[in-house]
Amino acid sequence: MNKVTIIGLGYVGLSLAAFLGTKTNVVGVDSNSERISILERGKSYFYEPKLEYYLKKSMNRGLKFEHEVSSNILSSDFVFVTVGTPINNDKIDLRNIKNVIQEISELLSNVKQCPSIVIKSTVIPGTTDQIIKPILSEYGLKEYIDFNLLTNPEFLKEGSAMHDTVFPHVIVIGGSNEKPIKKLVNFYNYVYPKKQKIIQTNNITAEVIKYANNSFLATKLSFINSIANLCQRLPGTNVDKIAEVIGMDPRIGNQFLRAGPGYGGSCFPKDVQALISFANSVGYKPDLLDAVKRTNLDQITSVLNLIKNNLKTLEGKKITILGSAFKENTDDIRESTSIVLINTLLRHGCRIIVHDPKALKNTYSIFKNRVSYTERLTEGLRNSNCAVIMTPWDEYKKLGEKDFLLMKSPIVIDTRRILKIKSKKIKYTGLGIGE
């Protein structure tokens, strides 16, 4: 049975540990001792459907957690590196991964085994070969003797991270030598059904695949949001019907064609910006990606205009924000357009009350007492001048006339078009539906 080490227990690393721990021996490592304390109780420090189920199942099978890397931990068949690579001054910040690789390098000479170091962190093209490998070499370590080095990008969606980990649509493995690639292929053939699609390539191509994948999905979202803004000005049109039909074209596909207030989260904004900066650094001006980014940043203005058009004036108005997470089924508010909207409305003198089934704690960490919070949905609507649906949580789909009539002025801005409001007592505006 293979021994696996996973360094970095964020969304990617913890999801991977929780799943692989049901199949083989796994040790998860994270420098944050508070996280480790929570995980050792079988709890997750963030919300993700089914994560705790797999976590407890793996712990019953022997999954363990550590807060620092050691020689014993590195005596593994595979060492997956899944630390964060955030954006800093519009460029990718590789400090976390450099620090981890340096830690590994300092300890690897004491390890008799030749582990495969597998980079799952999202890194700009050339990082594995031009940055990570030289760090290992500086310590006198030799590839294929002391270590193997592979690239294995992830394609998870927050809110369905466990499903995507258990049932990946594809596995991409990059490397420069057939033997270590084959070793990882064999491991995945053991973990997954034999029909699992596995693509083998080199490191830099695998790195580009990850950025190209996320940037294309972001492009689809910015495109459909542009169509939604057009529909807003064309009476009788509905962006959802348009998206449904163009999604039937097999050349297009129906995923990521759901218009809304703009994409957010930990991946799309970061990865699009990182690819733009990298392209510029090698002498290519990525005009299309610049437009995708600009379109997404401008989308919140479309939402603000809908609110202004309905309220006429914003000063002193009580506005209910339904959903602060960047999407449903997560508590993640990173780059959430709801957070941007709340900040904008506060600058206009609005009084804000926020409801979200999972993300209130994270929202409070940003705004503190500058806004109000409620766990009771109907209380959030009471005496409000306007309700704005930002996140398509299932419980918002159940809202009806009696709920909105609790408002001082029943004005509803539905940026996700999840409601079917026919009552003339309620002024309903759906983003992308021409009035």
CSV table of C-alpha atoms in Angstrom, one decimal:
chain,number,residue,atom,x,y,z
A,1,MET,CA,0.0,0.0,0.0
A,2,ASN,CA,1.3,3.5,-0.9
A,3,LYS,CA,2.2,6.1,1.7
A,4,VAL,CA,1.1,9.6,0.9
A,5,THR,CA,2.0,13.0,2.4
A,6,ILE,CA,0.0,16.1,1.6
A,7,ILE,CA,1.5,19.4,2.5
A,8,GLY,CA,-1.0,22.3,2.8
A,9,LEU,CA,-4.5,21.6,4.0
A,10,GLY,CA,-6.6,24.2,2.3
A,11,TYR,CA,-9.5,23.4,0.0
A,12,VAL,CA,-7.4,21.3,-2.4
A,13,GLY,CA,-5.1,19.6,0.2
A,14,LEU,CA,-7.8,18.7,2.7
A,15,SER,CA,-10.2,17.4,0.1
A,16,LEU,CA,-7.5,15.3,-1.3
A,17,ALA,CA,-6.4,14.0,2.1
A,18,ALA,CA,-10.0,13.2,3.1
A,19,PHE,CA,-10.5,11.1,-0.1
A,20,LEU,CA,-7.1,9.4,-0.4
A,21,GLY,CA,-7.3,8.6,3.3
A,22,THR,CA,-10.1,6.2,2.4
A,23,LYS,CA,-7.8,4.3,0.0
A,24,THR,CA,-4.3,4.4,1.4
A,25,ASN,CA,-2.0,5.7,4.2
A,26,VAL,CA,-2.1,9.5,4.4
A,27,VAL,CA,-0.4,12.1,6.5
A,28,GLY,CA,-1.7,15.7,6.1
A,29,VAL,CA,0.7,18.6,7.1
A,30,ASP,CA,-0.2,22.2,7.7
A,31,SER,CA,1.9,24.9,9.5
A,32,ASN,CA,-1.3,26.3,11.1
A,33,SER,CA,-1.5,24.5,14.4
A,34,GLU,CA,-5.1,25.8,15.1
A,35,ARG,CA,-6.2,24.1,11.8
A,36,ILE,CA,-4.6,20.9,12.9
A,37,SER,CA,-6.3,21.0,16.3
A,38,ILE,CA,-9.7,21.4,14.6
A,39,LEU,CA,-9.0,18.6,12.1
A,40,GLU,CA,-7.9,16.2,14.7
A,41,ARG,CA,-11.4,16.4,16.2
A,42,GLY,CA,-12.8,15.2,12.8
A,43,LYS,CA,-14.0,18.7,12.0
A,44,SER,CA,-13.3,21.0,9.0
A,45,TYR,CA,-12.4,24.6,9.6
A,46,PHE,CA,-14.4,25.6,6.5
A,47,TYR,CA,-17.7,24.5,5.0
A,48,GLU,CA,-17.7,22.1,2.1
A,49,PRO,CA,-20.5,19.5,1.5
A,50,LYS,CA,-19.5,15.9,2.4
A,51,LEU,CA,-16.0,16.9,3.5
A,52,GLU,CA,-16.5,15.9,7.1
A,53,TYR,CA,-18.0,12.6,6.1
A,54,TYR,CA,-14.9,11.7,4.1
A,55,LEU,CA,-12.7,13.2,6.8
A,56,LYS,CA,-14.1,11.0,9.6
A,57,LYS,CA,-14.1,8.0,7.3
A,58,SER,CA,-10.4,8.5,6.5
A,59,MET,CA,-9.5,9.2,10.2
A,60,ASN,CA,-11.1,5.9,11.2
A,61,ARG,CA,-8.8,4.3,8.6
A,62,GLY,CA,-5.7,6.0,9.9
A,63,LEU,CA,-5.5,9.5,8.4
A,64,LYS,CA,-3.2,11.6,10.6
A,65,PHE,CA,-2.2,15.3,10.8
A,66,GLU,CA,1.0,17.1,11.6
A,67,HIS,CA,1.9,20.8,11.8
A,68,GLU,CA,5.5,20.5,10.5
A,69,VAL,CA,7.4,18.6,7.8
A,70,SER,CA,9.8,15.9,9.0
A,71,SER,CA,12.1,13.3,7.5
A,72,ASN,CA,9.7,10.5,8.6
A,73,ILE,CA,6.8,12.3,6.9
A,74,LEU,CA,8.9,12.6,3.7
A,75,SER,CA,9.5,8.8,3.6
A,76,SER,CA,6.5,8.5,1.3
A,77,ASP,CA,5.8,7.3,-2.1
A,78,PHE,CA,4.2,10.6,-3.0
A,79,VAL,CA,4.5,14.0,-1.4
A,80,PHE,CA,1.7,16.3,-2.7
A,81,VAL,CA,2.3,20.0,-2.4
A,82,THR,CA,-1.0,21.9,-2.1
A,83,VAL,CA,-0.1,25.2,-0.5
A,84,GLY,CA,-1.7,28.5,-1.6
A,85,THR,CA,-0.3,30.7,-4.3
A,86,PRO,CA,-2.0,34.0,-3.8
A,87,ILE,CA,-1.8,37.2,-5.9
A,88,ASN,CA,0.4,40.0,-4.6
A,89,ASN,CA,0.6,43.3,-6.6
A,90,ASP,CA,-1.1,41.6,-9.6
A,91,LYS,CA,1.5,38.8,-9.7
A,92,ILE,CA,1.5,35.3,-8.3
A,93,ASP,CA,3.2,35.0,-4.9
A,94,LEU,CA,5.3,31.8,-4.8
A,95,ARG,CA,6.7,32.3,-1.3
A,96,ASN,CA,4.6,29.5,0.3
A,97,ILE,CA,5.7,26.9,-2.3
A,98,LYS,CA,9.3,28.0,-2.2
A,99,ASN,CA,9.4,27.7,1.6
A,100,VAL,CA,7.9,24.3,1.5
A,101,ILE,CA,10.3,23.1,-1.2
A,102,GLN,CA,13.2,24.5,0.9
A,103,GLU,CA,11.9,22.6,3.9
A,104,ILE,CA,11.7,19.4,1.9
A,105,SER,CA,15.2,20.0,0.5
A,106,GLU,CA,16.8,20.4,3.9
A,107,LEU,CA,15.3,17.1,5.1
A,108,LEU,CA,15.4,14.9,2.0
A,109,SER,CA,19.1,13.9,2.3
A,110,ASN,CA,18.0,12.0,5.5
A,111,VAL,CA,15.4,10.1,3.6
A,112,LYS,CA,16.4,6.7,2.1
A,113,GLN,CA,13.3,6.6,-0.2
A,114,CYS,CA,13.0,8.5,-3.5
A,115,PRO,CA,9.6,10.2,-3.1
A,116,SER,CA,7.7,11.7,-6.0
A,117,ILE,CA,7.2,15.4,-5.2
A,118,VAL,CA,3.9,16.2,-6.9
A,119,ILE,CA,3.0,19.9,-7.4
A,120,LYS,CA,-0.8,20.4,-7.2
A,121,SER,CA,-0.6,24.1,-6.3
A,122,THR,CA,-1.4,26.4,-9.1
A,123,VAL,CA,1.8,27.9,-10.4
A,124,ILE,CA,2.8,30.0,-13.4
A,125,PRO,CA,4.3,28.2,-16.4
A,126,GLY,CA,8.0,27.2,-15.8
A,127,THR,CA,7.7,27.2,-12.0
A,128,THR,CA,8.3,23.5,-11.6
A,129,ASP,CA,11.4,23.2,-13.9
A,130,GLN,CA,12.9,26.7,-13.4
A,131,ILE,CA,12.2,27.5,-9.7
A,132,ILE,CA,11.3,24.3,-7.8
A,133,LYS,CA,13.9,21.9,-9.3
A,134,PRO,CA,16.8,24.4,-8.8
A,135,ILE,CA,15.9,24.7,-5.1
A,136,LEU,CA,16.2,20.9,-4.7
A,137,SER,CA,19.4,20.8,-6.7
A,138,GLU,CA,21.0,23.5,-4.5
A,139,TYR,CA,21.0,21.0,-1.7
A,140,GLY,CA,22.9,18.5,-3.8
A,141,LEU,CA,19.8,16.4,-4.4
A,142,LYS,CA,19.6,14.5,-7.7
A,143,GLU,CA,16.4,14.0,-9.7
A,144,TYR,CA,15.4,10.3,-10.1
A,145,ILE,CA,17.9,9.3,-7.3
A,146,ASP,CA,16.8,11.5,-4.4
A,147,PHE,CA,13.5,12.7,-5.7
A,148,ASN,CA,11.1,12.7,-8.6
A,149,LEU,CA,9.3,15.9,-9.6
A,150,LEU,CA,5.8,15.9,-11.2
A,151,THR,CA,3.1,18.5,-11.9
A,152,ASN,CA,-0.5,17.4,-11.2
A,153,PRO,CA,-3.0,20.4,-11.3
A,154,GLU,CA,-6.4,20.1,-9.7
A,155,PHE,CA,-9.8,21.1,-11.2
A,156,LEU,CA,-12.0,21.5,-8.2
A,157,LYS,CA,-15.1,23.7,-7.8
A,158,GLU,CA,-15.8,25.0,-4.3
A,159,GLY,CA,-19.1,23.7,-3.2
A,160,SER,CA,-18.5,20.4,-5.0
A,161,ALA,CA,-14.8,19.9,-4.1
A,162,MET,CA,-15.4,16.4,-2.7
A,163,HIS,CA,-17.4,15.3,-5.7
A,164,ASP,CA,-14.7,16.6,-8.0
A,165,THR,CA,-12.0,14.9,-6.0
A,166,VAL,CA,-13.8,11.6,-6.0
A,167,PHE,CA,-15.0,11.8,-9.6
A,168,PRO,CA,-12.4,13.9,-11.5
A,169,HIS,CA,-13.3,14.6,-15.1
A,170,VAL,CA,-9.6,14.3,-16.0
A,171,ILE,CA,-6.3,13.8,-14.3
A,172,VAL,CA,-3.3,15.7,-15.8
A,173,ILE,CA,0.2,14.5,-15.0
A,174,GLY,CA,3.3,16.5,-16.1
A,175,GLY,CA,6.8,15.3,-15.9
A,176,SER,CA,10.1,14.8,-17.7
A,177,ASN,CA,10.6,11.1,-17.2
A,178,GLU,CA,8.3,8.2,-18.0
A,179,LYS,CA,9.1,6.1,-14.9
A,180,PRO,CA,7.8,8.5,-12.2
A,181,ILE,CA,4.9,9.4,-14.4
A,182,LYS,CA,4.0,5.8,-14.7
A,183,LYS,CA,4.3,5.3,-11.0
A,184,LEU,CA,1.7,8.1,-10.4
A,185,VAL,CA,-0.5,6.7,-13.2
A,186,ASN,CA,-0.5,3.3,-11.5
A,187,PHE,CA,-1.4,4.9,-8.1
A,188,TYR,CA,-4.4,6.8,-9.7
A,189,ASN,CA,-5.4,3.6,-11.5
A,190,TYR,CA,-5.5,2.0,-8.0
A,191,VAL,CA,-7.5,4.9,-6.5
A,192,TYR,CA,-9.9,5.5,-9.3
A,193,PRO,CA,-11.9,3.2,-11.7
A,194,LYS,CA,-9.9,2.0,-14.7
A,195,LYS,CA,-11.9,4.2,-17.1
A,196,GLN,CA,-10.5,7.3,-15.5
A,197,LYS,CA,-9.1,9.7,-18.1
A,198,ILE,CA,-5.4,10.4,-17.4
A,199,ILE,CA,-3.4,12.8,-19.6
A,200,GLN,CA,0.4,12.6,-19.6
A,201,THR,CA,2.5,15.6,-20.7
A,202,ASN,CA,5.5,17.7,-19.5
A,203,ASN,CA,5.5,20.0,-16.5
A,204,ILE,CA,5.1,23.4,-18.3
A,205,THR,CA,2.2,22.1,-20.5
A,206,ALA,CA,0.5,20.8,-17.3
A,207,GLU,CA,1.0,24.2,-15.7
A,208,VAL,CA,-0.5,26.0,-18.7
A,209,ILE,CA,-3.5,23.6,-18.8
A,210,LYS,CA,-4.6,24.7,-15.4
A,211,TYR,CA,-4.5,28.4,-16.2
A,212,ALA,CA,-6.1,28.0,-19.6
A,213,ASN,CA,-8.9,25.9,-18.1
A,214,ASN,CA,-9.8,28.5,-15.4
A,215,SER,CA,-9.4,31.4,-17.8
A,216,PHE,CA,-11.6,29.9,-20.4
A,217,LEU,CA,-14.4,29.3,-17.8
A,218,ALA,CA,-14.0,32.8,-16.6
A,219,THR,CA,-14.3,34.0,-20.2
A,220,LYS,CA,-17.6,32.0,-20.6
A,221,LEU,CA,-19.0,33.7,-17.4
A,222,SER,CA,-17.9,37.2,-18.6
A,223,PHE,CA,-19.5,36.5,-22.0
A,224,ILE,CA,-22.9,35.5,-20.6
A,225,ASN,CA,-22.8,38.4,-18.2
A,226,SER,CA,-22.3,40.7,-21.2
A,227,ILE,CA,-25.4,39.1,-22.8
A,228,ALA,CA,-27.3,39.5,-19.6
A,229,ASN,CA,-26.5,43.2,-19.6
A,230,LEU,CA,-27.7,43.5,-23.2
A,231,CYS,CA,-30.9,41.6,-22.4
A,232,GLN,CA,-31.6,44.1,-19.5
A,233,ARG,CA,-32.1,46.7,-22.2
A,234,LEU,CA,-34.3,44.5,-24.5
A,235,PRO,CA,-37.9,44.1,-23.3
A,236,GLY,CA,-39.1,40.5,-23.4
A,237,THR,CA,-35.6,38.9,-23.5
A,238,ASN,CA,-34.4,36.3,-20.9
A,239,VAL,CA,-30.7,35.5,-20.6
A,240,ASP,CA,-31.5,32.0,-19.2
A,241,LYS,CA,-33.3,30.9,-22.3
A,242,ILE,CA,-30.5,32.2,-24.4
A,243,ALA,CA,-27.9,30.4,-22.3
A,244,GLU,CA,-30.0,27.2,-22.4
A,245,VAL,CA,-30.1,27.2,-26.2
A,246,ILE,CA,-26.5,28.1,-26.9
A,247,GLY,CA,-25.4,25.6,-24.3
A,248,MET,CA,-27.1,22.9,-26.4
A,249,ASP,CA,-24.4,23.4,-29.0
A,250,PRO,CA,-21.8,20.7,-28.4
A,251,ARG,CA,-19.1,23.2,-29.4
A,252,ILE,CA,-20.1,25.4,-26.5
A,253,GLY,CA,-21.5,23.2,-23.7
A,254,ASN,CA,-24.0,24.3,-21.0
A,255,GLN,CA,-21.6,24.7,-18.0
A,256,PHE,CA,-20.6,28.2,-16.7
A,257,LEU,CA,-23.3,30.0,-18.7
A,258,ARG,CA,-25.3,31.1,-15.6
A,259,ALA,CA,-25.3,34.9,-15.7
A,260,GLY,CA,-24.9,36.7,-12.3
A,261,PRO,CA,-23.1,39.5,-10.5
A,262,GLY,CA,-19.6,38.4,-11.6
A,263,TYR,CA,-17.3,35.6,-10.7
A,264,GLY,CA,-15.3,35.5,-7.5
A,265,GLY,CA,-13.7,32.9,-5.2
A,266,SER,CA,-10.2,31.8,-4.7
A,267,CYS,CA,-9.4,30.7,-8.3
A,268,PHE,CA,-10.8,32.6,-11.2
A,269,PRO,CA,-9.9,36.2,-10.3
A,270,LYS,CA,-6.4,35.1,-9.1
A,271,ASP,CA,-5.7,32.8,-12.1
A,272,VAL,CA,-6.9,35.2,-14.7
A,273,GLN,CA,-4.7,38.0,-13.2
A,274,ALA,CA,-1.7,35.6,-12.9
A,275,LEU,CA,-2.0,34.6,-16.5
A,276,ILE,CA,-2.3,38.2,-17.7
A,277,SER,CA,0.8,39.2,-15.7
A,278,PHE,CA,2.8,36.1,-16.9
A,279,ALA,CA,1.8,36.7,-20.6
A,280,ASN,CA,2.9,40.4,-20.3
A,281,SER,CA,6.2,39.2,-18.8
A,282,VAL,CA,7.0,37.1,-21.8
A,283,GLY,CA,6.1,39.8,-24.3
A,284,TYR,CA,2.5,38.9,-25.2
A,285,LYS,CA,-0.4,41.3,-24.5
A,286,PRO,CA,-3.5,39.2,-23.7
A,287,ASP,CA,-6.2,41.6,-24.8
A,288,LEU,CA,-9.0,39.0,-24.5
A,289,LEU,CA,-8.1,38.2,-20.8
A,290,ASP,CA,-7.8,41.9,-20.0
A,291,ALA,CA,-11.4,42.3,-21.3
A,292,VAL,CA,-12.6,39.3,-19.3
A,293,LYS,CA,-11.1,40.7,-16.1
A,294,ARG,CA,-12.5,44.2,-16.9
A,295,THR,CA,-16.0,42.9,-17.8
A,296,ASN,CA,-16.1,41.0,-14.5
A,297,LEU,CA,-15.0,44.0,-12.4
A,298,ASP,CA,-17.7,46.1,-14.2
A,299,GLN,CA,-20.5,43.6,-13.6
A,300,ILE,CA,-21.1,44.8,-10.0
A,301,THR,CA,-21.9,48.3,-11.5
A,302,SER,CA,-24.8,46.7,-13.4
A,303,VAL,CA,-26.2,45.4,-10.1
A,304,LEU,CA,-25.7,48.8,-8.4
A,305,ASN,CA,-27.5,50.5,-11.3
A,306,LEU,CA,-30.5,48.1,-10.9
A,307,ILE,CA,-30.7,49.1,-7.2
A,308,LYS,CA,-30.4,52.8,-8.0
A,309,ASN,CA,-33.0,52.6,-10.7
A,310,ASN,CA,-35.5,51.0,-8.3
A,311,LEU,CA,-34.7,53.1,-5.2
A,312,LYS,CA,-33.9,56.4,-6.9
A,313,THR,CA,-31.8,57.4,-3.9
A,314,LEU,CA,-29.6,55.3,-1.8
A,315,GLU,CA,-28.8,57.5,1.2
A,316,GLY,CA,-30.3,56.1,4.4
A,317,LYS,CA,-32.0,53.1,2.7
A,318,LYS,CA,-32.0,49.7,4.4
A,319,ILE,CA,-30.9,47.1,2.0
A,320,THR,CA,-30.9,43.3,2.6
A,321,ILE,CA,-28.1,41.3,1.0
A,322,LEU,CA,-29.1,37.7,0.6
A,323,GLY,CA,-25.9,35.8,0.3
A,324,SER,CA,-22.3,36.9,1.0
A,325,ALA,CA,-20.5,33.8,-0.1
A,326,PHE,CA,-19.2,34.0,-3.7
A,327,LYS,CA,-21.3,31.0,-4.6
A,328,GLU,CA,-23.7,28.5,-3.0
A,329,ASN,CA,-22.5,25.5,-0.9
A,330,THR,CA,-19.5,27.3,0.5
A,331,ASP,CA,-18.6,29.8,3.2
A,332,ASP,CA,-15.8,31.3,1.1
A,333,ILE,CA,-16.1,35.1,0.6
A,334,ARG,CA,-12.8,35.6,-1.1
A,335,GLU,CA,-13.3,38.0,-4.1
A,336,SER,CA,-17.0,37.7,-3.5
A,337,THR,CA,-19.0,40.3,-5.5
A,338,SER,CA,-21.3,40.6,-2.5
A,339,ILE,CA,-18.5,42.0,-0.4
A,340,VAL,CA,-17.7,44.5,-3.2
A,341,LEU,CA,-21.4,45.5,-3.4
A,342,ILE,CA,-21.7,45.9,0.4
A,343,ASN,CA,-18.7,48.2,0.5
A,344,THR,CA,-20.1,50.2,-2.4
A,345,LEU,CA,-23.5,50.6,-0.7
A,346,LEU,CA,-21.9,51.6,2.6
A,347,ARG,CA,-20.1,54.4,0.8
A,348,HIS,CA,-23.5,55.6,-0.5
A,349,GLY,CA,-24.9,55.8,3.0
A,350,CYS,CA,-27.0,52.7,3.0
A,351,ARG,CA,-27.8,50.6,6.1
A,352,ILE,CA,-27.0,46.9,5.3
A,353,ILE,CA,-28.3,43.7,6.8
A,354,VAL,CA,-26.7,40.5,5.6
A,355,HIS,CA,-28.0,36.9,5.6
A,356,ASP,CA,-26.1,33.8,4.5
A,357,PRO,CA,-26.6,30.2,5.6
A,358,LYS,CA,-22.8,29.6,6.0
A,359,ALA,CA,-20.7,32.7,5.5
A,360,LEU,CA,-21.8,35.2,8.2
A,361,LYS,CA,-18.8,34.5,10.4
A,362,ASN,CA,-16.4,35.3,7.5
A,363,THR,CA,-18.5,38.3,6.5
A,364,TYR,CA,-18.3,39.7,10.1
A,365,SER,CA,-14.5,39.4,10.0
A,366,ILE,CA,-14.5,42.0,7.2
A,367,PHE,CA,-17.2,44.4,8.2
A,368,LYS,CA,-17.5,43.9,12.0
A,369,ASN,CA,-20.3,46.2,13.2
A,370,ARG,CA,-20.5,48.4,10.1
A,371,VAL,CA,-23.4,46.1,8.9
A,372,SER,CA,-26.0,44.0,10.7
A,373,TYR,CA,-26.3,40.2,10.4
A,374,THR,CA,-29.2,37.8,10.7
A,375,GLU,CA,-29.6,34.0,10.8
A,376,ARG,CA,-33.3,34.4,10.4
A,377,LEU,CA,-34.2,35.1,6.8
A,378,THR,CA,-37.5,36.7,7.4
A,379,GLU,CA,-36.1,39.1,10.0
A,380,GLY,CA,-33.5,40.2,7.4
A,381,LEU,CA,-36.4,41.3,5.1
A,382,ARG,CA,-38.5,43.0,7.7
A,383,ASN,CA,-38.8,46.8,7.1
A,384,SER,CA,-36.2,46.6,4.3
A,385,ASN,CA,-36.3,49.0,1.3
A,386,CYS,CA,-34.7,46.5,-1.1
A,387,ALA,CA,-33.6,42.9,-1.1
A,388,VAL,CA,-30.7,41.8,-3.3
A,389,ILE,CA,-30.2,38.1,-4.0
A,390,MET,CA,-26.5,37.6,-4.6
A,391,THR,CA,-25.9,33.9,-3.9
A,392,PRO,CA,-28.3,31.2,-5.2
A,393,TRP,CA,-28.8,29.3,-2.0
A,394,ASP,CA,-31.7,26.8,-2.1
A,395,GLU,CA,-33.5,28.5,0.8
A,396,TYR,CA,-33.8,31.7,-1.2
A,397,LYS,CA,-35.6,29.9,-3.9
A,398,LYS,CA,-38.4,29.2,-1.4
A,399,LEU,CA,-39.1,32.9,-0.7
A,400,GLY,CA,-42.6,34.0,-1.7
A,401,GLU,CA,-45.0,37.0,-1.6
A,402,LYS,CA,-45.7,36.8,2.1
A,403,ASP,CA,-42.0,37.0,2.9
A,404,PHE,CA,-41.3,40.1,0.7
A,405,LEU,CA,-44.4,41.8,2.0
A,406,LEU,CA,-42.6,42.1,5.3
A,407,MET,CA,-40.5,44.8,3.6
A,408,LYS,CA,-41.1,48.5,3.9
A,409,SER,CA,-41.0,48.6,0.1
A,410,PRO,CA,-41.1,45.2,-1.5
A,411,ILE,CA,-38.3,45.7,-4.1
A,412,VAL,CA,-36.4,42.6,-5.1
A,413,ILE,CA,-33.2,42.5,-7.2
A,414,ASP,CA,-32.5,38.9,-8.2
A,415,THR,CA,-29.0,38.7,-9.7
A,416,ARG,CA,-29.4,34.9,-10.2
A,417,ARG,CA,-33.0,34.8,-11.4
A,418,ILE,CA,-33.9,32.0,-9.0
A,419,LEU,CA,-37.4,33.4,-8.1
A,420,LYS,CA,-40.7,33.3,-10.1
A,421,ILE,CA,-42.4,36.4,-8.8
A,422,LYS,CA,-45.8,37.2,-10.4
A,423,SER,CA,-47.3,39.3,-7.6
A,424,LYS,CA,-48.0,42.9,-8.6
A,425,LYS,CA,-47.4,43.8,-5.0
A,426,ILE,CA,-43.7,43.1,-5.4
A,427,LYS,CA,-41.4,45.0,-7.7
A,428,TYR,CA,-39.2,42.3,-9.1
A,429,THR,CA,-36.2,42.8,-11.3
A,430,GLY,CA,-34.1,39.8,-12.6
A,431,LEU,CA,-30.6,40.5,-13.9
A,432,GLY,CA,-30.7,39.7,-17.6
A,433,ILE,CA,-34.5,39.8,-18.0
A,434,GLY,CA,-35.6,42.7,-20.2
A,435,GLU,CA,-38.4,44.6,-18.6
